[in-house]
XYZ file of N, CA and C in Angstrom:
771
model
N 0.831 -1.194 0.000
C 0.000 0.000 0.000
C 0.861 1.238 0.000
N 0.537 2.155 -0.873
C 1.334 3.370 -0.935
C 1.230 4.148 0.367
N 2.356 4.652 0.834
C 2.398 5.421 2.072
C 3.366 6.572 1.872
N 2.974 7.603 1.112
C 3.904 8.666 0.776
C 4.330 9.462 1.985
N 5.585 9.848 1.994
C 6.074 10.727 3.043
C 5.554 12.125 2.810
N 5.626 12.972 3.797
C 5.095 14.331 3.679
C 5.803 15.074 2.565
N 5.033 15.832 1.798
C 5.595 16.618 0.710
C 4.938 17.971 0.687
N 5.583 18.902 0.035
C 4.971 20.201 -0.147
C 4.003 20.143 -1.303
N 3.051 21.059 -1.313
C 2.025 21.053 -2.350
C 2.634 21.238 -3.728
N 1.994 20.587 -4.705
C 2.340 20.693 -6.121
C 3.693 20.071 -6.470
N 4.308 19.346 -5.551
C 5.556 18.655 -5.870
C 5.316 17.162 -5.792
N 6.008 16.367 -6.625
C 5.814 14.931 -6.590
C 6.276 14.368 -5.264
N 5.571 13.354 -4.795
C 5.914 12.746 -3.514
C 6.899 11.615 -3.707
N 7.605 11.293 -2.667
C 8.323 10.034 -2.601
C 7.476 9.121 -1.745
N 7.631 7.819 -1.907
C 6.747 6.919 -1.192
C 7.451 5.624 -0.888
N 6.929 4.918 0.091
C 7.381 3.572 0.406
C 6.150 2.703 0.412
N 6.234 1.532 -0.128
C 5.070 0.673 -0.229
C 5.490 -0.750 0.049
N 4.656 -1.467 0.753
C 4.856 -2.884 0.958
C 3.619 -3.588 0.466
N 3.746 -4.436 -0.521
C 2.596 -5.161 -1.029
C 2.908 -6.640 -1.032
N 1.860 -7.429 -0.847
C 2.032 -8.869 -0.919
C 2.348 -9.250 -2.353
N 3.143 -10.275 -2.503
C 3.496 -10.700 -3.847
C 2.250 -11.014 -4.657
N 2.095 -10.357 -5.796
C 0.913 -10.563 -6.608
C 1.014 -11.861 -7.395
N -0.147 -12.340 -7.862
C -0.149 -13.579 -8.635
C -0.679 -13.352 -10.041
N -0.579 -12.095 -10.541
C -0.971 -11.822 -11.917
C 0.114 -12.221 -12.912
N 1.327 -12.442 -12.412
C 2.424 -12.833 -13.288
C 2.603 -14.342 -13.259
N 3.079 -14.901 -14.361
C 3.494 -14.197 -15.570
C 2.297 -13.775 -16.416
N 2.531 -12.738 -17.204
C 1.594 -12.362 -18.257
C 2.035 -13.105 -19.510
N 1.180 -13.977 -19.987
C 1.514 -14.790 -21.161
C 0.554 -14.454 -22.297
N 1.088 -13.954 -23.392
C 0.310 -13.597 -24.571
C 0.704 -14.540 -25.693
N -0.284 -15.162 -26.306
C 0.002 -16.164 -27.327
C -0.841 -15.932 -28.568
N -0.163 -15.718 -29.702
C -0.798 -15.638 -31.014
C -1.957 -14.636 -31.017
N -1.748 -13.493 -30.363
C -2.807 -12.513 -30.170
C -3.067 -11.716 -31.446
N -4.334 -11.593 -31.812
C -4.723 -10.798 -32.975
C -5.971 -9.998 -32.638
N -6.055 -8.816 -33.245
C -7.240 -7.972 -33.073
C -7.518 -7.256 -34.374
N -8.769 -7.348 -34.808
C -9.183 -6.709 -36.049
C -10.345 -5.766 -35.783
N -10.382 -4.650 -36.509
C -11.483 -3.695 -36.410
C -11.647 -3.017 -37.758
N -12.885 -2.882 -38.206
C -13.140 -2.243 -39.485
C -12.470 -2.926 -40.651
N -12.338 -4.224 -40.556
C -11.704 -4.976 -41.625
C -10.190 -4.868 -41.658
N -9.602 -4.240 -40.644
C -8.153 -4.059 -40.595
C -7.565 -4.800 -39.412
N -6.478 -5.492 -39.642
C -5.794 -6.182 -38.544
C -4.865 -5.194 -37.848
N -5.153 -4.877 -36.595
C -4.398 -3.890 -35.841
C -3.304 -4.546 -35.003
N -3.609 -5.705 -34.439
C -2.619 -6.508 -33.716
C -2.489 -7.829 -34.460
N -1.249 -8.193 -34.796
C -1.039 -9.305 -35.718
C -0.178 -10.395 -35.077
N -0.834 -11.358 -34.440
C -0.216 -12.583 -33.933
C 0.966 -12.297 -33.005
N 0.707 -11.549 -31.960
C 1.743 -11.261 -30.959
C 1.846 -12.408 -29.965
N 3.073 -12.754 -29.617
C 3.337 -13.733 -28.564
C 4.510 -13.242 -27.734
N 4.325 -13.173 -26.434
C 5.402 -12.778 -25.519
C 5.007 -13.120 -24.095
N 5.978 -13.093 -23.216
C 5.744 -13.344 -21.795
C 6.447 -12.282 -20.966
N 5.735 -11.703 -20.009
C 6.324 -10.796 -19.023
C 6.262 -11.514 -17.680
N 7.436 -11.789 -17.124
C 7.486 -12.605 -15.911
C 8.030 -11.858 -14.708
N 8.355 -10.571 -14.860
C 8.893 -9.804 -13.731
C 8.222 -8.449 -13.694
N 8.543 -7.668 -12.638
C 7.934 -6.342 -12.517
C 8.803 -5.256 -13.143
N 9.633 -5.628 -14.109
C 10.447 -4.646 -14.818
C 9.560 -3.665 -15.574
N 10.081 -2.461 -15.817
C 9.369 -1.480 -16.635
C 9.530 -1.863 -18.100
N 8.424 -2.222 -18.716
C 8.415 -2.562 -20.133
C 7.873 -1.374 -20.907
N 8.650 -0.857 -21.845
C 8.219 0.268 -22.657
C 7.840 -0.241 -24.041
N 6.641 0.139 -24.484
C 6.181 -0.192 -25.833
C 6.502 0.974 -26.746
N 7.315 0.708 -27.742
C 7.710 1.728 -28.714
C 7.226 1.336 -30.106
N 7.126 2.348 -30.951
C 6.758 2.105 -32.332
C 6.079 3.328 -32.897
N 5.971 3.401 -34.220
C 5.352 4.575 -34.861
C 3.859 4.633 -34.593
N 3.244 5.757 -34.953
C 1.787 5.874 -34.859
C 1.122 4.760 -35.655
N 0.066 4.202 -35.069
C -0.652 3.139 -35.752
C -0.039 1.771 -35.599
N 0.987 1.644 -34.738
C 1.646 0.347 -34.568
C 0.804 -0.625 -33.753
N -0.175 -0.106 -32.976
C -1.015 -0.979 -32.168
C -0.718 -0.935 -30.684
N 0.091 0.002 -30.242
C 0.530 0.032 -28.843
C -0.632 0.271 -27.874
N -1.427 1.298 -28.152
C -2.552 1.615 -27.262
C -3.604 0.510 -27.286
N -3.838 -0.057 -28.456
C -4.791 -1.159 -28.566
C -4.313 -2.351 -27.747
N -3.017 -2.615 -27.776
C -2.480 -3.725 -26.990
C -2.733 -3.506 -25.499
N -2.533 -2.285 -25.008
C -2.815 -2.015 -23.595
C -4.267 -2.330 -23.260
N -5.180 -1.909 -24.104
C -6.604 -2.150 -23.847
C -6.955 -3.627 -23.910
N -6.293 -4.363 -24.766
C -6.483 -5.819 -24.793
C -5.975 -6.459 -23.507
N -4.813 -6.034 -23.058
C -4.252 -6.600 -21.830
C -5.150 -6.335 -20.629
N -5.784 -5.148 -20.626
C -6.633 -4.750 -19.506
C -8.041 -5.327 -19.613
N -8.349 -5.947 -20.719
C -9.663 -6.542 -20.882
C -10.729 -5.586 -21.372
N -10.336 -4.388 -21.837
C -11.309 -3.441 -22.365
C -11.711 -3.788 -23.791
N -10.850 -4.516 -24.481
C -11.153 -5.034 -25.808
C -10.985 -6.552 -25.783
N -11.760 -7.235 -26.615
C -11.638 -8.689 -26.717
C -10.841 -9.054 -27.967
N -9.890 -9.958 -27.828
C -9.097 -10.353 -28.999
C -9.963 -10.993 -30.073
N -9.553 -10.798 -31.316
C -10.169 -11.527 -32.409
C -9.772 -12.995 -32.337
N -8.532 -13.235 -31.958
C -8.042 -14.598 -31.749
C -6.830 -14.534 -30.832
N -6.399 -15.696 -30.354
C -5.259 -15.758 -29.452
C -5.685 -15.631 -28.001
N -4.700 -15.693 -27.096
C -5.005 -15.700 -25.667
C -4.130 -14.708 -24.908
N -4.701 -14.202 -23.824
C -3.993 -13.384 -22.838
C -4.250 -14.023 -21.482
N -3.193 -14.363 -20.764
C -3.345 -14.998 -19.460
C -2.526 -14.242 -18.417
N -3.214 -13.770 -17.389
C -2.566 -13.145 -16.233
C -2.479 -14.191 -15.136
N -1.273 -14.693 -14.872
C -1.135 -15.740 -13.867
C -1.986 -16.953 -14.190
N -2.121 -17.231 -15.476
C -2.901 -18.383 -15.908
C -4.375 -18.108 -16.101
N -4.824 -16.855 -15.875
C -6.244 -16.534 -15.978
C -6.463 -15.455 -17.037
N -7.540 -15.548 -17.811
C -7.823 -14.528 -18.827
C -8.291 -13.236 -18.175
N -8.186 -12.105 -18.880
C -8.699 -10.846 -18.343
C -10.172 -10.987 -17.963
N -10.546 -10.383 -16.831
C -11.916 -10.501 -16.347
C -12.233 -9.342 -15.426
N -13.506 -9.200 -15.092
C -13.915 -8.165 -14.146
C -13.291 -8.400 -12.778
N -13.005 -9.648 -12.450
C -12.394 -9.952 -11.158
C -10.931 -9.537 -11.103
N -10.224 -9.658 -12.231
C -8.803 -9.317 -12.267
C -8.554 -7.832 -12.500
N -9.488 -7.175 -13.200
C -9.244 -5.795 -13.614
C -8.963 -4.836 -12.449
N -9.628 -4.965 -11.280
C -9.312 -4.033 -10.185
C -7.890 -4.155 -9.658
N -7.201 -5.235 -9.989
C -5.828 -5.401 -9.539
C -4.837 -4.780 -10.516
N -5.377 -4.184 -11.572
C -4.585 -3.452 -12.554
C -5.080 -2.013 -12.596
N -4.242 -1.122 -13.093
C -4.654 0.264 -13.291
C -4.214 0.693 -14.680
N -5.130 1.319 -15.405
C -4.834 1.848 -16.735
C -5.019 3.354 -16.687
N -3.948 4.100 -16.984
C -3.999 5.556 -17.004
C -3.850 5.993 -18.453
N -4.836 6.764 -18.919
C -4.897 7.155 -20.320
C -4.082 8.419 -20.582
N -3.865 8.666 -21.876
C -3.158 9.868 -22.309
C -3.876 11.124 -21.832
N -5.194 11.142 -21.950
C -6.002 12.247 -21.438
C -6.664 11.780 -20.148
N -6.365 12.414 -19.021
C -6.924 11.962 -17.744
C -8.450 11.918 -17.769
N -9.008 10.844 -17.249
C -10.452 10.698 -17.141
C -10.863 11.158 -15.750
N -11.410 12.367 -15.661
C -11.754 12.963 -14.374
C -13.226 13.325 -14.340
N -13.812 13.188 -13.155
C -15.205 13.552 -12.952
C -15.342 15.065 -12.784
N -16.539 15.558 -13.009
C -16.809 16.980 -12.790
C -17.040 17.214 -11.303
N -15.998 16.953 -10.554
C -16.031 17.085 -9.102
C -14.704 17.666 -8.646
N -14.579 17.849 -7.354
C -13.329 18.375 -6.813
C -12.225 17.333 -6.927
N -11.009 17.793 -6.706
C -9.861 16.889 -6.684
C -10.085 15.769 -5.673
N -10.461 16.143 -4.452
C -10.678 15.146 -3.397
C -11.821 14.199 -3.751
N -12.897 14.737 -4.343
C -14.050 13.898 -4.669
C -13.721 12.881 -5.751
N -12.833 13.235 -6.671
C -12.395 12.267 -7.671
C -11.710 11.077 -7.017
N -10.904 11.341 -6.016
C -10.218 10.249 -5.324
C -11.201 9.461 -4.468
N -12.108 10.166 -3.782
C -13.098 9.478 -2.953
C -13.961 8.533 -3.783
N -14.315 8.975 -4.987
C -15.132 8.114 -5.839
C -14.405 6.810 -6.150
N -13.133 6.910 -6.511
C -12.359 5.698 -6.816
C -12.235 4.808 -5.588
N -11.974 5.403 -4.436
C -11.842 4.618 -3.209
C -13.149 3.941 -2.842
N -14.282 4.588 -3.194
C -15.581 4.016 -2.881
C -15.907 2.762 -3.658
N -15.148 2.516 -4.731
C -15.365 1.310 -5.523
C -14.710 0.084 -4.895
N -13.889 0.321 -3.869
C -13.180 -0.773 -3.188
C -13.520 -0.764 -1.703
N -13.366 -1.874 -1.050
C -13.725 -1.991 0.368
C -12.523 -1.694 1.259
N -12.128 -0.439 1.261
C -11.030 -0.010 2.117
C -11.601 0.553 3.414
N -11.050 0.128 4.520
C -11.494 0.656 5.816
C -10.844 1.993 6.121
N -9.758 2.308 5.431
C -8.988 3.520 5.722
C -9.101 4.531 4.580
N -10.312 4.771 4.082
C -10.497 5.604 2.894
C -9.984 7.024 3.086
N -10.270 7.633 4.227
C -9.840 9.012 4.429
C -8.318 9.109 4.516
N -7.692 8.114 5.122
C -6.226 8.102 5.176
C -5.659 7.951 3.765
N -6.263 7.087 2.990
C -5.807 6.897 1.623
C -6.019 8.166 0.790
N -7.119 8.844 1.045
C -7.380 10.097 0.350
C -6.252 11.088 0.605
N -5.863 11.250 1.854
C -4.792 12.189 2.176
C -3.470 11.756 1.570
N -3.209 10.452 1.567
C -1.962 9.965 0.968
C -1.942 10.232 -0.529
N -3.101 10.042 -1.184
C -3.166 10.292 -2.629
C -2.939 11.766 -2.943
N -3.525 12.649 -2.143
C -3.332 14.088 -2.350
C -1.868 14.460 -2.186
N -1.209 13.884 -1.186
C 0.202 14.155 -0.967
C 1.044 13.570 -2.097
N 0.676 12.373 -2.534
C 1.414 11.716 -3.614
C 1.363 12.561 -4.884
N 0.202 13.146 -5.150
C 0.043 13.981 -6.332
C 0.564 15.393 -6.124
N 0.873 15.764 -4.869
C 1.289 17.126 -4.586
C 0.148 18.117 -4.730
N -1.073 17.683 -4.414
C -2.257 18.514 -4.627
C -3.055 18.742 -3.342
N -2.434 18.570 -2.202
C -3.163 18.698 -0.938
C -3.810 20.075 -0.792
N -3.132 21.114 -1.247
C -3.682 22.465 -1.102
C -4.789 22.761 -2.115
N -4.951 21.876 -3.086
C -5.969 22.082 -4.118
C -7.092 21.062 -4.007
N -7.228 20.429 -2.854
C -8.188 19.338 -2.697
C -9.613 19.742 -3.036
N -9.992 20.992 -2.772
C -11.369 21.432 -3.006
C -11.570 22.063 -4.378
N -10.504 22.182 -5.145
C -10.614 22.770 -6.476
C -11.288 21.782 -7.438
N -12.067 22.288 -8.392
C -12.587 21.385 -9.431
C -11.429 20.732 -10.185
N -11.493 19.441 -10.334
C -10.376 18.723 -10.955
C -10.118 19.193 -12.371
N -11.167 19.600 -13.075
C -11.016 19.932 -14.485
C -10.448 21.324 -14.726
N -10.205 22.093 -13.665
C -9.544 23.387 -13.855
C -8.051 23.296 -13.544
N -7.580 22.126 -13.159
C -6.154 21.933 -12.931
C -5.398 22.006 -14.253
N -4.109 22.258 -14.168
C -3.272 22.194 -15.363
C -3.211 20.755 -15.866
N -2.746 20.583 -17.102
C -2.643 19.240 -17.656
C -1.760 18.335 -16.817
N -0.630 18.866 -16.355
C 0.267 18.063 -15.537
C -0.351 17.693 -14.204
N -1.064 18.628 -13.583
C -1.718 18.349 -12.304
C -2.826 17.310 -12.472
N -3.570 17.409 -13.565
C -4.613 16.420 -13.820
C -4.026 15.022 -13.974
N -2.914 14.924 -14.689
C -2.321 13.609 -14.890
C -1.742 13.059 -13.594
N -1.151 13.926 -12.768
C -0.677 13.474 -11.461
C -1.826 12.984 -10.598
N -2.948 13.680 -10.659
C -4.131 13.239 -9.922
C -4.585 11.873 -10.409
N -4.659 11.690 -11.725
C -5.103 10.416 -12.278
C -4.166 9.281 -11.875
N -2.876 9.552 -11.891
C -1.909 8.514 -11.553
C -1.930 8.202 -10.060
N -1.974 9.233 -9.213
C -2.040 8.998 -7.763
C -3.331 8.280 -7.390
N -4.433 8.649 -8.034
C -5.719 7.988 -7.788
C -5.633 6.498 -8.120
N -4.904 6.170 -9.180
C -4.729 4.764 -9.546
C -3.834 4.037 -8.548
N -2.735 4.665 -8.160
C -1.766 3.994 -7.298
C -2.305 3.758 -5.889
N -3.169 4.631 -5.410
C -3.658 4.498 -4.037
C -4.589 3.301 -3.887
N -4.999 2.713 -5.014
C -5.837 1.513 -4.989
C -5.012 0.226 -4.942
N -3.694 0.367 -4.799
C -2.782 -0.786 -4.661
C -2.818 -1.750 -5.846
N -2.633 -1.273 -7.065
C -2.610 -2.204 -8.202
C -1.330 -3.028 -8.199
N -1.402 -4.183 -8.810
C -0.214 -5.000 -9.017
C 0.439 -4.669 -10.358
N -0.364 -4.119 -11.263
C 0.090 -3.799 -12.620
C -0.373 -2.394 -12.963
N 0.523 -1.595 -13.549
C 0.212 -0.237 -13.967
C 0.431 -0.126 -15.471
N -0.642 0.123 -16.212
C -0.591 0.272 -17.663
C -0.743 1.751 -17.991
N 0.209 2.315 -18.714
C 0.257 3.755 -18.954
C 0.309 4.041 -20.446
N -0.690 4.790 -20.929
C -0.768 5.095 -22.357
C -0.353 6.543 -22.578
N 0.913 6.758 -22.876
C 1.482 8.077 -23.141
C 1.057 9.105 -22.071
N 1.397 8.872 -20.817
C 0.892 9.727 -19.729
C 1.496 11.123 -19.690
N 2.556 11.387 -20.456
C 3.200 12.699 -20.380
C 3.138 13.475 -21.688
N 2.321 13.034 -22.637
C 2.266 13.717 -23.923
C 1.787 15.154 -23.742
N 2.470 16.092 -24.367
C 2.139 17.527 -24.377
C 2.302 18.211 -23.018
N 2.959 17.564 -22.063
C 3.169 18.191 -20.762
C 4.499 18.936 -20.738
N 4.597 19.931 -19.855
C 5.824 20.691 -19.708
C 6.875 19.833 -19.011
N 8.163 20.195 -19.103
C 9.229 19.366 -18.537
C 9.071 19.073 -17.046
N 8.619 20.059 -16.256
C 8.457 19.827 -14.815
C 7.383 18.773 -14.557
N 6.305 18.816 -15.318
C 5.248 17.824 -15.156
C 5.712 16.444 -15.607
N 6.478 16.401 -16.694
C 7.031 15.120 -17.150
C 7.898 14.510 -16.054
N 8.745 15.316 -15.451
C 9.608 14.815 -14.385
C 8.786 14.295 -13.204
N 7.726 15.016 -12.846
C 6.883 14.603 -11.725
C 6.213 13.261 -12.014
N 5.689 13.097 -13.225
C 5.045 11.841 -13.589
C 6.060 10.704 -13.609
N 7.228 10.948 -14.155
C 8.250 9.898 -14.202
C 8.692 9.494 -12.800
N 8.740 10.441 -11.877
C 9.092 10.089 -10.503
C 8.014 9.206 -9.874
N 6.748 9.488 -10.154
C 5.675 8.632 -9.656
C 5.776 7.226 -10.247
N 6.082 7.147 -11.531
C 6.243 5.838 -12.173
C 7.426 5.090 -11.556
N 8.528 5.811 -11.331
C 9.687 5.183 -10.712
C 9.379 4.665 -9.322
N 8.594 5.413 -8.570
C 8.189 4.969 -7.237
C 7.373 3.685 -7.334
N 6.444 3.661 -8.274
C 5.635 2.455 -8.457
C 6.517 1.252 -8.763
N 7.478 1.422 -9.638
C 8.376 0.320 -9.996
C 9.164 -0.156 -8.795
N 9.709 0.777 -8.001
C 10.532 0.387 -6.857
C 9.731 -0.328 -5.778
N 8.436 -0.133 -5.773
C 7.621 -0.756 -4.747
C 6.944 -2.030 -5.215
N 7.375 -2.552 -6.343
C 6.946 -3.880 -6.747
C 5.835 -3.939 -7.760
N 5.414 -2.802 -8.305
C 4.346 -2.792 -9.301
C 4.944 -2.983 -10.696
N 4.356 -3.877 -11.473
C 4.794 -4.050 -12.852
C 4.265 -2.894 -13.681
N 5.128 -2.272 -14.483
C 4.759 -1.103 -15.284
C 4.921 -1.423 -16.764
N 3.868 -1.137 -17.533
C 3.941 -1.215 -18.986
C 3.606 0.179 -19.499
N 4.562 0.800 -20.172
C 4.461 2.204 -20.561
C 4.526 2.363 -22.070
N 3.508 3.010 -22.637
C 3.534 3.398 -24.045
C 4.048 4.829 -24.127
N 5.033 5.059 -24.979
C 5.535 6.409 -25.199
C 6.062 6.529 -26.627
N 6.041 7.753 -27.139
C 6.686 8.036 -28.419
C 8.021 8.743 -28.214
N 8.314 9.090 -26.972
C 9.511 9.863 -26.676
C 10.702 8.941 -26.434
N 11.658 8.963 -27.342
C 12.833 8.114 -27.169
C 13.616 8.466 -25.915
N 13.728 9.771 -25.613
C 14.468 10.178 -24.421
C 13.801 9.624 -23.170
N 12.479 9.677 -23.122
C 11.766 9.118 -21.971
C 11.964 7.604 -21.900
N 11.894 6.942 -23.035
C 12.097 5.497 -23.055
C 13.484 5.135 -22.533
N 14.480 5.908 -22.901
C 15.837 5.654 -22.403
C 15.903 5.830 -20.887
N 15.178 6.804 -20.357
C 15.202 7.046 -18.914
C 14.456 5.959 -18.136
N 13.348 5.477 -18.705
C 12.438 4.655 -17.922
C 12.544 3.156 -18.186
N 12.908 2.762 -19.394
C 12.761 1.357 -19.793
C 13.808 0.451 -19.171
N 13.372 -0.726 -18.781
C 14.266 -1.837 -18.456
C 14.258 -2.856 -19.583
N 13.133 -2.926 -20.280
C 13.057 -3.735 -21.487
C 12.127 -3.029 -22.469
N 12.368 -3.269 -23.743
C 11.640 -2.575 -24.800
C 10.976 -3.590 -25.720
N 9.698 -3.350 -25.987
C 8.984 -4.109 -27.006
C 8.693 -3.138 -28.141
N 9.165 -3.475 -29.332
C 8.975 -2.594 -30.481
C 7.920 -3.177 -31.400
N 6.892 -2.359 -31.680
C 5.801 -2.778 -32.555
C 5.809 -1.952 -33.829
N 5.462 -2.612 -34.917
C 5.308 -1.923 -36.198
C 4.227 -2.645 -36.988
N 3.179 -1.880 -37.359
C 2.052 -2.439 -38.103
C 1.444 -3.639 -37.384
N 1.357 -3.549 -36.068
C 0.712 -4.585 -35.287
C 1.569 -5.787 -34.972
N 2.786 -5.796 -35.476
C 3.670 -6.931 -35.229
C 4.819 -6.535 -34.306
N 5.260 -7.475 -33.503
C 6.411 -7.240 -32.646
C 7.669 -7.608 -33.412
N 8.499 -6.611 -33.698
C 9.725 -6.889 -34.435
C 10.915 -7.059 -33.503
N 10.754 -6.661 -32.236
C 11.872 -6.774 -31.297
C 11.364 -6.692 -29.866
N 11.942 -7.518 -29.002
C 11.651 -7.483 -27.563
C 12.962 -7.811 -26.867
N 13.581 -6.814 -26.240
C 14.931 -7.002 -25.721
C 15.189 -6.092 -24.532
N 16.274 -6.362 -23.770
C 16.672 -5.428 -22.710
C 16.886 -4.040 -23.293
N 16.576 -3.016 -22.499
C 16.609 -1.646 -23.003
C 17.980 -1.272 -23.560
N 19.035 -1.585 -22.813
C 20.375 -1.207 -23.266
C 20.686 -1.826 -24.620
N 20.297 -3.074 -24.801
C 20.545 -3.741 -26.078
C 19.760 -3.074 -27.201
N 18.520 -2.735 -26.943
C 17.701 -2.118 -27.980
C 18.264 -0.774 -28.409
N 18.627 0.066 -27.454
C 19.084 1.406 -27.810
C 20.500 1.416 -28.379
N 21.340 0.483 -27.946
C 22.722 0.457 -28.422
C 22.880 -0.308 -29.737
N 22.086 -1.368 -29.886
C 22.267 -2.216 -31.065
C 20.961 -2.920 -31.417
N 19.983 -2.187 -31.965
C 18.698 -2.810 -32.299
C 18.886 -3.991 -33.234
N 18.149 -5.059 -32.955
C 18.294 -6.275 -33.752
C 17.469 -6.242 -35.035
N 16.423 -5.429 -35.051
C 15.561 -5.390 -36.224
C 15.820 -4.122 -37.031
N 15.569 -4.186 -38.323
C 15.765 -3.004 -39.159
C 14.767 -1.906 -38.803
N 13.553 -2.307 -38.375
C 12.554 -1.326 -37.978
C 12.978 -0.612 -36.691
N 13.466 -1.373 -35.728
C 13.931 -0.762 -34.491
C 15.119 0.151 -34.722
N 16.021 -0.266 -35.598
C 17.200 0.548 -35.907
C 16.786 1.870 -36.565
N 15.850 1.809 -37.494
C 15.372 3.024 -38.159
C 14.715 3.963 -37.157
N 13.954 3.408 -36.228
C 13.238 4.226 -35.233
C 14.228 4.933 -34.321
N 15.219 4.200 -33.824
C 16.236 4.789 -32.929
C 17.019 5.866 -33.651
N 17.247 5.686 -34.940
C 17.995 6.680 -35.729
C 17.139 7.854 -36.173
N 15.844 7.806 -35.841
C 14.966 8.928 -36.185
C 14.460 8.930 -37.605
N 14.579 7.796 -38.293
C 14.090 7.713 -39.668
C 12.607 7.373 -39.672
N 11.898 7.775 -40.691
C 10.470 7.540 -40.805
C 10.226 6.107 -41.248
N 9.290 5.435 -40.543
C 8.897 4.088 -40.922
C 7.611 4.165 -41.734
N 7.622 3.609 -42.934
C 6.452 3.624 -43.813
C 5.797 2.246 -43.838
């Protein structure tokens, strides 16, 4: 459970967390395909994630990265193939043990505090008010608790969305470009929250288009192009010596057609 230390308002928190070993791992994906509108978006992906390392999904626009996150979370159903979390398919029972944070924060037309209270109300926590305060501190928004969430800056909204997810004690954190269009200070704050999650035992799968961010955050890289996985390797290996021609072109900044 996240237990952030005291922080000043509007600054990212540091935290310590102790969680019981989760049983969602390994994540085993086999021959996964997804089609929509007559187009194959995910094309026979197979891979296994067996640790809580930060896995970064890279690839050009339209590669299928965001769709893959939604398939893993059970928001979309595969056309064919299987996804198994600890031997079990995605389900309503497993989904609360995961958190998916979108590129655009999904916030209610309520105050900052009320957004967190709503999420906490979906779970049977006996310490909801304590968790509320921890989430506000984690997001650095304690002084803005009564402000409407939708008047916050983009970076503050994303910190709220991420802290709201983390305070529910997920075992897996799925992030779909959480820092796109944010200023450098907000990017740093979000990355620190992600780093905290990783250090406390949460498995992180991060979609990003930013190579610099991928270099900072990734422990392993999965590269997708046109729905296919062309490379899955340790981060250092991918950035120093990509094994696929598509990965090499991407790292060199060339356009993939």
